[in-house]
């Protein structure tokens, strides 16, 4: 209830949660961001890596594939996402 509607704040907080081992706290913020900013493809990458942290591999792969399909080819996380997809599909 204290989280403002600032999308940059929500994004930064979600990434902080994800990167500090709190993916369960990051997921609802990222889903809210997805609704508020559907054009922001980086949210798909963050959701994918958050879902990895939650052990939800099929959902993570789907988000990462969506990211790779919609992000510009030179986006910072495209290579990492491709590598994760390839590694996860081998399992």
Coordinates of N, CA and C in Angstrom, one line a residue:
X1 N 0.8 -1.2 0.0 CA 0.0 0.0 0.0 C 0.8 1.3 0.0
X2 N 2.1 1.1 0.4 CA 3.0 2.3 0.4 C 3.7 2.5 -0.9
X3 N 3.6 1.6 -1.9 CA 4.3 1.6 -3.2 C 3.5 2.6 -4.1
X4 N 4.2 3.7 -4.4 CA 3.6 4.6 -5.3 C 3.4 4.1 -6.8
X5 N 2.7 4.8 -7.6 CA 2.4 4.3 -8.9 C 3.6 4.7 -9.9
X6 N 4.6 5.2 -9.4 CA 5.8 5.5 -10.3 C 6.3 4.2 -10.8
X7 N 6.3 4.1 -12.2 CA 6.7 2.9 -12.8 C 8.3 2.7 -12.6
X8 N 9.0 3.7 -12.6 CA 10.5 3.6 -12.4 C 10.8 3.1 -11.0
X9 N 10.0 3.6 -10.0 CA 10.2 3.2 -8.6 C 9.8 1.7 -8.5
X10 N 8.7 1.3 -9.1 CA 8.3 -0.1 -9.0 C 9.3 -1.0 -9.7
X11 N 9.8 -0.6 -10.8 CA 10.8 -1.4 -11.5 C 12.0 -1.6 -10.7
X12 N 12.6 -0.5 -10.2 CA 13.8 -0.5 -9.3 C 13.6 -1.4 -8.1
X13 N 12.4 -1.3 -7.5 CA 12.1 -2.1 -6.3 C 12.0 -3.5 -6.6
X14 N 11.4 -3.8 -7.7 CA 11.2 -5.2 -8.2 C 12.6 -5.9 -8.4
X15 N 13.4 -5.1 -9.2 CA 14.8 -5.6 -9.5 C 15.6 -5.8 -8.2
X16 N 15.5 -4.9 -7.3 CA 16.2 -5.0 -6.0 C 15.7 -6.3 -5.3
X17 N 14.4 -6.5 -5.2 CA 13.9 -7.7 -4.6 C 14.5 -9.0 -5.2
X18 N 14.4 -9.0 -6.6 CA 14.8 -10.1 -7.3 C 16.3 -10.4 -7.1
X19 N 17.1 -9.3 -7.1 CA 18.6 -9.5 -7.0 C 19.0 -9.7 -5.6
X20 N 18.2 -9.6 -4.6 CA 18.6 -9.8 -3.2 C 17.9 -11.1 -2.7
X21 N 17.4 -11.9 -3.6 CA 16.9 -13.2 -3.1 C 15.5 -13.2 -2.7
X22 N 14.7 -12.2 -3.1 CA 13.3 -12.1 -2.7 C 12.4 -12.1 -4.0
X23 N 12.5 -13.2 -4.8 CA 11.7 -13.2 -6.0 C 10.2 -13.2 -5.8
X24 N 9.7 -13.8 -4.7 CA 8.3 -13.8 -4.4 C 7.8 -12.4 -4.1
X25 N 8.6 -11.5 -3.7 CA 8.2 -10.1 -3.5 C 8.3 -9.3 -4.8
X26 N 9.2 -9.8 -5.7 CA 9.4 -9.1 -7.0 C 8.3 -9.4 -8.0
X27 N 7.8 -10.6 -8.0 CA 6.8 -11.0 -9.0 C 5.6 -10.2 -9.0
X28 N 4.9 -9.9 -7.9 CA 3.7 -9.1 -8.0 C 3.9 -7.6 -8.5
X29 N 5.1 -7.1 -8.2 CA 5.4 -5.8 -8.7 C 5.7 -5.8 -10.2
X30 N 6.4 -6.8 -10.7 CA 6.6 -7.0 -12.1 C 5.3 -7.2 -12.9
X31 N 4.4 -8.0 -12.3 CA 3.1 -8.2 -13.0 C 2.3 -6.9 -13.0
X32 N 2.4 -6.1 -12.0 CA 1.7 -4.8 -12.0 C 2.4 -3.9 -13.0
X33 N 3.7 -3.9 -13.1 CA 4.4 -3.1 -14.1 C 4.0 -3.5 -15.5
X34 N 3.9 -4.8 -15.7 CA 3.5 -5.3 -17.0 C 2.2 -4.7 -17.5
X35 N 1.2 -4.6 -16.6 CA -0.1 -4.0 -16.9 C 0.0 -2.5 -17.1
X36 N 0.9 -1.8 -16.3 CA 1.1 -0.4 -16.4 C 1.9 0.0 -17.7
X37 N 2.9 -0.8 -18.0 CA 3.8 -0.4 -19.1 C 4.0 -1.6 -20.0
X38 N 3.0 -2.1 -20.7 CA 3.1 -3.3 -21.6 C 4.2 -3.1 -22.7
X39 N 4.6 -1.9 -23.0 CA 5.6 -1.7 -24.1 C 7.0 -1.9 -23.6
X40 N 7.2 -2.0 -22.3 CA 8.5 -2.1 -21.7 C 9.0 -3.6 -21.7
X41 N 9.7 -4.0 -22.7 CA 10.1 -5.4 -22.9 C 11.1 -5.8 -21.8
X42 N 11.8 -4.9 -21.1 CA 12.7 -5.4 -20.1 C 11.9 -6.0 -18.9
X43 N 10.7 -5.7 -18.8 CA 9.9 -6.3 -17.7 C 9.8 -7.8 -18.0
X44 N 9.7 -8.3 -19.2 CA 9.7 -9.7 -19.6 C 11.0 -10.4 -19.1
X45 N 12.1 -9.7 -19.3 CA 13.4 -10.3 -18.9 C 13.4 -10.5 -17.4
X46 N 13.0 -9.4 -16.7 CA 13.0 -9.4 -15.2 C 12.0 -10.5 -14.7
X47 N 10.8 -10.6 -15.3 CA 9.9 -11.7 -14.9 C 10.5 -13.0 -15.2
X48 N 11.1 -13.2 -16.3 CA 11.8 -14.5 -16.6 C 12.8 -14.9 -15.5
X49 N 13.6 -14.0 -15.2 CA 14.7 -14.3 -14.2 C 14.1 -14.4 -12.8
X50 N 13.0 -13.7 -12.5 CA 12.3 -13.8 -11.2 C 11.7 -15.2 -11.1
X51 N 11.0 -15.7 -12.2 CA 10.4 -17.0 -12.2 C 11.4 -18.1 -12.1
X52 N 12.6 -17.9 -12.6 CA 13.7 -18.8 -12.4 C 14.0 -19.0 -10.9
X53 N 14.1 -17.8 -10.3 CA 14.3 -17.8 -8.8 C 13.2 -18.5 -8.0
X54 N 12.1 -18.6 -8.6 CA 10.9 -19.2 -7.9 C 10.8 -20.7 -8.3
X55 N 11.7 -21.1 -9.2 CA 11.7 -22.5 -9.7 C 10.6 -22.9 -10.7
X56 N 10.1 -21.9 -11.3 CA 9.0 -22.1 -12.3 C 9.5 -22.0 -13.7
X57 N 10.3 -23.1 -14.0 CA 11.1 -23.1 -15.3 C 10.2 -22.9 -16.6
X58 N 9.1 -23.6 -16.8 CA 8.4 -23.4 -18.0 C 7.9 -22.0 -18.2
X59 N 7.4 -21.4 -17.1 CA 7.0 -20.0 -17.2 C 8.2 -19.0 -17.4
X60 N 9.3 -19.3 -16.8 CA 10.5 -18.5 -17.0 C 10.9 -18.5 -18.5
X61 N 11.0 -19.7 -19.0 CA 11.4 -19.8 -20.5 C 10.4 -19.1 -21.3
X62 N 9.1 -19.2 -21.1 CA 8.1 -18.4 -21.9 C 8.4 -16.9 -21.8
X63 N 8.6 -16.4 -20.6 CA 8.9 -15.0 -20.5 C 10.2 -14.6 -21.2
X64 N 11.2 -15.4 -21.0 CA 12.5 -15.1 -21.7 C 12.4 -15.1 -23.2
X65 N 11.6 -16.1 -23.7 CA 11.4 -16.2 -25.2 C 10.6 -15.0 -25.7
X66 N 9.6 -14.5 -24.9 CA 8.9 -13.3 -25.3 C 9.8 -12.1 -25.3
X67 N 10.7 -12.0 -24.3 CA 11.7 -10.9 -24.3 C 12.5 -10.9 -25.5
X68 N 13.1 -12.1 -25.9 CA 14.0 -12.2 -27.0 C 13.2 -11.9 -28.3
X69 N 12.0 -12.3 -28.4 CA 11.2 -12.0 -29.6 C 10.8 -10.5 -29.8
X70 N 10.7 -9.8 -28.7 CA 10.2 -8.4 -28.7 C 11.3 -7.4 -28.5
X71 N 12.4 -7.7 -27.9 CA 13.4 -6.7 -27.5 C 14.2 -6.4 -28.8
X72 N 14.8 -5.2 -28.9 CA 15.7 -4.9 -29.9 C 16.9 -5.8 -29.9
X73 N 17.4 -6.2 -31.0 CA 18.5 -7.2 -31.1 C 19.7 -6.8 -30.2
X74 N 19.9 -5.4 -30.1 CA 21.1 -5.0 -29.3 C 20.7 -4.6 -27.9
X75 N 19.6 -5.0 -27.4 CA 19.2 -4.8 -26.0 C 20.2 -5.5 -25.1
X76 N 20.4 -4.9 -23.9 CA 21.5 -5.4 -23.0 C 21.3 -6.8 -22.6
X77 N 20.1 -7.3 -22.4 CA 19.9 -8.6 -21.8 C 19.6 -9.7 -22.8
X78 N 19.6 -9.4 -24.1 CA 19.2 -10.4 -25.1 C 20.1 -11.6 -25.1
X79 N 21.4 -11.4 -25.1 CA 22.3 -12.5 -25.2 C 22.2 -13.4 -23.9
X80 N 22.0 -12.7 -22.8 CA 21.9 -13.5 -21.5 C 20.6 -14.3 -21.6
X81 N 19.5 -13.7 -22.1 CA 18.2 -14.4 -22.2 C 18.4 -15.6 -23.1
X82 N 19.0 -15.4 -24.2 CA 19.2 -16.6 -25.2 C 20.0 -17.7 -24.5
X83 N 21.0 -17.3 -23.8 CA 21.8 -18.4 -23.1 C 21.0 -19.1 -22.0
X84 N 20.2 -18.4 -21.3 CA 19.3 -19.0 -20.3 C 18.3 -20.0 -20.9
X85 N 17.7 -19.5 -22.0 CA 16.7 -20.3 -22.7 C 17.4 -21.6 -23.2
X86 N 18.6 -21.5 -23.8 CA 19.3 -22.7 -24.3 C 19.6 -23.6 -23.2
X87 N 20.1 -23.1 -22.1 CA 20.5 -24.0 -21.0 C 19.2 -24.7 -20.4
X88 N 18.2 -23.9 -20.2 CA 16.9 -24.5 -19.6 C 16.3 -25.5 -20.5
X89 N 16.4 -25.4 -21.8 CA 15.7 -26.3 -22.7 C 16.5 -27.6 -22.8
X90 N 17.8 -27.6 -22.4 CA 18.6 -28.8 -22.3 C 18.2 -29.7 -21.1
X91 N 17.6 -29.1 -20.1 CA 17.2 -29.9 -18.9 C 16.0 -30.7 -19.1

